[in-house]
Amino acid sequence: MGSRTVVADVADELARRVAAGEYQPGDLMPSVRQVAEEFDMNRATAQLTLGRLESYGFVEARRGKGFTIRDVRAAGGIDVYRHLFRFSVPMPDVAIEMFHDIVEVERGIVMAALLAYTSIEHRIDSAELKAEIDVLESLARQDIPDFQQILAIEIGLIRRLLTALGLSMQRAIMNSIGEMVLEVPEAVEAFFAGAADLHVLVWRALVAVWDSGSGPSEAQLALFEDLFGLYHDKVIARFEELLDIGAECDEDVEHAATA
């Protein structure tokens, strides 16, 4: 195992402890010597490990004192939130709460982008959108669809709409949300609580509305908003289900090990 892998693995374990509350905000992290001894590494590697934890935003270097644990939940930015979500997955209650927030923000940005794009002069060639949707469809029809690749393409489509609308801040937030979700397999799978084909149908329906030039009727808008809300409710429910399944599997392994 190379030193880079050791640094990443140990930094992730220390970050998990911060996320789990095993290390409290304001307390000092274990020293370089303590980290080196616990994880059987030399001090130079231990220093690099704590440096990586600082780059995550989980600790702050204090001259002469070592590394102090930050209150990552209260004071962390979007990058810290991304790492915090990834490390919180083994703690279902925390991860589910965070996923609720992620989905709520994602839903608002995507909904606003889709509806806003309907009401402006289109700045993206419809043929380009259809070509990307064709790729989505080919992926969705595979025997085992690659959910991560499909979701990455959909995030790219939303990014293009936000760019066309000139919504750079929303685009930056959406990019960060995409990174958060794509790093967590359970979150990716949750976004496909329904069949992957349904994602393709929605995009084709939207392009048809945009091509019509007349925009959606009020009844169509109301239906779309209801369906969009229902879809996101299913996404959250699926994520909760996946974490519950994972927790049950961990318990079964634990019981088998102690039997």
Short mmCIF file of C-alpha atoms in Angstrom, two decimals:
data_model
loop_
_atom_site.label_atom_id
_atom_site.label_comp_id
_atom_site.label_asym_id
_atom_site.label_seq_id
_atom_site.Cartn_x
_atom_site.Cartn_y
_atom_site.Cartn_z
CA MET A 1 0.00 0.00 0.00
CA GLY A 2 1.49 3.35 -1.01
CA SER A 3 1.83 6.25 1.41
CA ARG A 4 -0.74 8.26 -0.54
CA THR A 5 -3.35 5.56 0.06
CA VAL A 6 -2.42 5.36 3.74
CA VAL A 7 -2.78 9.13 4.10
CA ALA A 8 -6.19 9.12 2.40
CA ASP A 9 -7.49 6.13 4.36
CA VAL A 10 -6.40 7.41 7.75
CA ALA A 11 -7.61 10.96 7.03
CA ASP A 12 -10.99 9.49 6.08
CA GLU A 13 -11.14 7.52 9.34
CA LEU A 14 -10.29 10.62 11.40
CA ALA A 15 -12.88 12.65 9.46
CA ARG A 16 -15.45 9.93 10.13
CA ARG A 17 -14.76 10.27 13.85
CA VAL A 18 -15.32 14.03 13.65
CA ALA A 19 -18.55 13.50 11.69
CA ALA A 20 -19.71 10.92 14.25
CA GLY A 21 -19.02 13.28 17.16
CA GLU A 22 -16.28 11.07 18.60
CA TYR A 23 -14.08 14.17 18.53
CA GLN A 24 -15.83 17.32 19.74
CA PRO A 25 -15.55 20.83 18.21
CA GLY A 26 -12.94 22.93 19.97
CA ASP A 27 -10.99 19.93 21.23
CA LEU A 28 -7.50 19.15 20.04
CA MET A 29 -7.07 16.36 17.52
CA PRO A 30 -4.70 13.54 18.49
CA SER A 31 -1.14 14.75 18.00
CA VAL A 32 1.14 13.74 15.14
CA ARG A 33 2.84 11.30 17.51
CA GLN A 34 -0.47 9.78 18.62
CA VAL A 35 -1.71 9.37 15.03
CA ALA A 36 1.60 7.80 14.02
CA GLU A 37 1.42 5.32 16.89
CA GLU A 38 -2.26 4.41 16.46
CA PHE A 39 -2.02 3.79 12.72
CA ASP A 40 1.53 2.42 12.67
CA MET A 41 2.98 5.10 10.39
CA ASN A 42 5.97 7.42 10.57
CA ARG A 43 5.54 10.97 11.82
CA ALA A 44 6.00 12.55 8.40
CA THR A 45 3.07 10.52 7.05
CA ALA A 46 1.01 11.34 10.15
CA GLN A 47 1.69 15.06 9.56
CA LEU A 48 0.52 14.69 5.95
CA THR A 49 -2.60 12.91 7.19
CA LEU A 50 -3.55 15.72 9.54
CA GLY A 51 -2.78 18.19 6.76
CA ARG A 52 -5.27 16.39 4.54
CA LEU A 53 -7.86 16.53 7.31
CA GLU A 54 -7.26 20.29 7.42
CA SER A 55 -7.81 20.47 3.65
CA TYR A 56 -11.19 18.78 4.21
CA GLY A 57 -12.04 21.69 6.51
CA PHE A 58 -12.47 19.44 9.55
CA VAL A 59 -9.60 20.84 11.63
CA GLU A 60 -7.72 24.10 11.96
CA ALA A 61 -3.98 24.32 12.54
CA ARG A 62 -3.03 26.37 15.63
CA ARG A 63 0.62 27.33 15.96
CA GLY A 64 2.14 25.68 18.99
CA LYS A 65 -1.08 23.80 19.81
CA GLY A 66 -1.59 21.33 17.00
CA PHE A 67 -4.91 20.86 15.18
CA THR A 68 -8.21 22.02 16.68
CA ILE A 69 -11.46 20.37 15.62
CA ARG A 70 -13.84 22.71 13.80
CA ASP A 71 -17.60 22.78 14.28
CA VAL A 72 -18.06 21.43 10.77
CA ARG A 73 -21.85 21.34 10.92
CA ALA A 74 -22.27 24.95 11.98
CA ALA A 75 -19.29 26.63 10.31
CA GLY A 76 -18.47 24.41 7.31
CA GLY A 77 -18.90 25.57 3.73
CA ILE A 78 -20.16 23.59 0.77
CA ASP A 79 -16.91 21.62 0.39
CA VAL A 80 -16.99 20.64 4.06
CA TYR A 81 -20.65 19.64 3.71
CA ARG A 82 -19.69 17.39 0.81
CA HIS A 83 -17.12 15.52 2.88
CA LEU A 84 -19.41 15.48 5.91
CA PHE A 85 -22.21 13.82 3.90
CA ARG A 86 -19.85 11.13 2.61
CA PHE A 87 -18.52 10.35 6.09
CA SER A 88 -22.01 10.41 7.62
CA VAL A 89 -23.38 7.51 5.56
CA PRO A 90 -22.52 4.90 8.27
CA MET A 91 -24.73 6.98 10.61
CA PRO A 92 -28.20 6.69 8.97
CA ASP A 93 -29.95 9.34 11.08
CA VAL A 94 -27.35 11.99 10.23
CA ALA A 95 -27.03 10.98 6.57
CA ILE A 96 -30.81 10.96 6.03
CA GLU A 97 -31.18 14.42 7.57
CA MET A 98 -28.42 15.74 5.32
CA PHE A 99 -29.89 14.02 2.25
CA HIS A 100 -33.26 15.68 2.93
CA ASP A 101 -31.51 19.06 2.75
CA ILE A 102 -29.53 18.13 -0.37
CA VAL A 103 -32.66 16.96 -2.19
CA GLU A 104 -34.64 20.03 -1.14
CA VAL A 105 -31.99 22.40 -2.53
CA GLU A 106 -31.51 20.30 -5.68
CA ARG A 107 -35.26 20.21 -6.27
CA GLY A 108 -35.58 23.98 -5.99
CA ILE A 109 -32.70 24.70 -8.37
CA VAL A 110 -33.75 22.13 -10.98
CA MET A 111 -37.43 23.11 -10.87
CA ALA A 112 -36.60 26.80 -11.25
CA ALA A 113 -34.18 26.10 -14.12
CA LEU A 114 -36.64 23.94 -16.07
CA LEU A 115 -39.49 26.42 -15.72
CA ALA A 116 -37.33 29.51 -16.35
CA TYR A 117 -35.89 27.97 -19.51
CA THR A 118 -39.44 27.40 -20.73
CA SER A 119 -40.21 31.12 -20.54
CA ILE A 120 -37.16 32.57 -22.33
CA GLU A 121 -35.85 32.58 -25.86
CA HIS A 122 -33.94 29.31 -26.08
CA ARG A 123 -30.17 29.61 -26.14
CA ILE A 124 -29.35 25.93 -26.55
CA ASP A 125 -29.78 24.08 -29.82
CA SER A 126 -32.67 21.65 -29.37
CA ALA A 127 -30.83 19.09 -31.50
CA GLU A 128 -27.94 19.12 -29.00
CA LEU A 129 -30.31 18.46 -26.11
CA LYS A 130 -32.00 15.64 -28.01
CA ALA A 131 -28.63 14.06 -28.82
CA GLU A 132 -27.75 13.96 -25.11
CA ILE A 133 -31.18 12.54 -24.28
CA ASP A 134 -30.57 9.83 -26.90
CA VAL A 135 -27.42 8.90 -24.96
CA LEU A 136 -29.47 8.81 -21.76
CA GLU A 137 -31.98 6.50 -23.39
CA SER A 138 -29.33 4.09 -24.64
CA LEU A 139 -27.87 3.91 -21.13
CA ALA A 140 -31.29 3.50 -19.50
CA ARG A 141 -32.13 0.55 -21.77
CA GLN A 142 -29.08 -1.47 -20.80
CA ASP A 143 -29.75 -4.66 -18.84
CA ILE A 144 -27.94 -3.10 -15.89
CA PRO A 145 -28.14 0.69 -16.30
CA ASP A 146 -25.15 2.69 -15.12
CA PHE A 147 -27.01 5.01 -12.74
CA GLN A 148 -23.94 7.08 -11.96
CA GLN A 149 -23.29 7.81 -15.64
CA ILE A 150 -26.95 8.63 -16.30
CA LEU A 151 -27.09 10.99 -13.33
CA ALA A 152 -23.82 12.67 -14.36
CA ILE A 153 -25.30 13.37 -17.82
CA GLU A 154 -28.49 14.77 -16.27
CA ILE A 155 -26.45 17.05 -14.02
CA GLY A 156 -24.61 18.19 -17.15
CA LEU A 157 -27.94 19.01 -18.83
CA ILE A 158 -29.08 21.09 -15.84
CA ARG A 159 -25.69 22.82 -15.84
CA ARG A 160 -26.20 23.83 -19.47
CA LEU A 161 -29.65 25.24 -18.72
CA LEU A 162 -28.33 27.25 -15.76
CA THR A 163 -25.50 28.57 -17.95
CA ALA A 164 -27.99 29.61 -20.63
CA LEU A 165 -30.06 31.37 -17.97
CA GLY A 166 -26.99 33.18 -16.59
CA LEU A 167 -27.51 31.66 -13.13
CA SER A 168 -23.86 31.17 -12.18
CA MET A 169 -24.37 30.86 -8.40
CA GLN A 170 -27.09 28.23 -8.82
CA ARG A 171 -24.80 26.42 -11.26
CA ALA A 172 -21.97 26.37 -8.70
CA ILE A 173 -24.29 25.00 -6.01
CA MET A 174 -25.67 22.40 -8.44
CA ASN A 175 -22.13 21.33 -9.34
CA SER A 176 -21.36 20.81 -5.65
CA ILE A 177 -24.59 18.87 -5.11
CA GLY A 178 -23.68 16.69 -8.08
CA GLU A 179 -20.27 15.95 -6.54
CA MET A 180 -21.86 15.09 -3.19
CA VAL A 181 -24.39 12.70 -4.66
CA LEU A 182 -22.06 11.02 -7.15
CA GLU A 183 -19.61 10.15 -4.34
CA VAL A 184 -22.23 8.16 -2.41
CA PRO A 185 -23.54 5.03 -4.19
CA GLU A 186 -26.69 4.90 -2.04
CA ALA A 187 -27.53 8.50 -2.99
CA VAL A 188 -27.02 7.77 -6.69
CA GLU A 189 -29.28 4.72 -6.53
CA ALA A 190 -31.92 6.68 -4.62
CA PHE A 191 -32.33 9.09 -7.53
CA PHE A 192 -33.52 6.10 -9.55
CA ALA A 193 -36.33 5.13 -7.19
CA GLY A 194 -38.34 4.77 -10.39
CA ALA A 195 -37.16 3.17 -13.62
CA ALA A 196 -34.31 4.91 -15.44
CA ASP A 197 -36.62 5.14 -18.49
CA LEU A 198 -38.78 7.62 -16.58
CA HIS A 199 -35.91 10.10 -16.50
CA VAL A 200 -35.67 9.90 -20.28
CA LEU A 201 -39.43 10.38 -20.72
CA VAL A 202 -39.38 13.52 -18.57
CA TRP A 203 -36.56 15.06 -20.59
CA ARG A 204 -38.30 14.23 -23.89
CA ALA A 205 -41.53 15.77 -22.60
CA LEU A 206 -39.71 18.94 -21.59
CA VAL A 207 -37.99 19.26 -24.97
CA ALA A 208 -41.37 18.78 -26.70
CA VAL A 209 -42.79 21.65 -24.64
CA TRP A 210 -39.78 23.84 -25.44
CA ASP A 211 -40.04 22.99 -29.16
CA SER A 212 -43.73 23.93 -29.18
CA GLY A 213 -42.80 27.52 -28.41
CA SER A 214 -46.02 28.06 -26.51
CA GLY A 215 -44.80 26.92 -23.12
CA PRO A 216 -46.70 24.66 -20.75
CA SER A 217 -50.29 25.38 -19.76
CA GLU A 218 -51.15 26.09 -16.14
CA ALA A 219 -52.59 22.60 -15.82
CA GLN A 220 -49.39 21.08 -17.22
CA LEU A 221 -47.30 23.18 -14.82
CA ALA A 222 -49.37 22.08 -11.84
CA LEU A 223 -49.13 18.43 -12.91
CA PHE A 224 -45.38 18.72 -13.43
CA GLU A 225 -44.87 20.30 -10.01
CA ASP A 226 -46.93 17.55 -8.35
CA LEU A 227 -45.06 14.79 -10.17
CA PHE A 228 -41.70 16.43 -9.44
CA GLY A 229 -42.53 16.60 -5.74
CA LEU A 230 -43.74 13.00 -5.71
CA TYR A 231 -40.54 11.87 -7.43
CA HIS A 232 -38.34 13.57 -4.84
CA ASP A 233 -40.39 12.07 -2.00
CA LYS A 234 -39.65 8.64 -3.51
CA VAL A 235 -35.95 9.52 -3.81
CA ILE A 236 -35.75 10.30 -0.09
CA ALA A 237 -37.75 7.19 0.84
CA ARG A 238 -35.44 5.03 -1.29
CA PHE A 239 -32.33 6.51 0.35
CA GLU A 240 -33.77 5.78 3.80
CA GLU A 241 -34.54 2.22 2.70
CA LEU A 242 -31.03 1.67 1.34
CA LEU A 243 -29.40 2.89 4.55
CA ASP A 244 -31.71 0.71 6.64
CA ILE A 245 -30.76 -2.30 4.51
CA GLY A 246 -27.08 -1.45 4.94
CA ALA A 247 -27.47 -1.13 8.71
CA GLU A 248 -29.23 -4.51 8.90
CA CYS A 249 -26.43 -6.15 6.88
CA ASP A 250 -23.81 -4.65 9.22
CA GLU A 251 -25.72 -6.01 12.24
CA ASP A 252 -25.91 -9.48 10.65
CA VAL A 253 -22.14 -9.45 10.05
CA GLU A 254 -21.55 -8.33 13.63
CA HIS A 255 -23.76 -11.10 15.03
CA ALA A 256 -22.05 -13.71 12.84
CA ALA A 257 -18.63 -12.54 14.01
CA THR A 258 -19.57 -12.81 17.68
CA ALA A 259 -21.50 -16.08 17.39
#
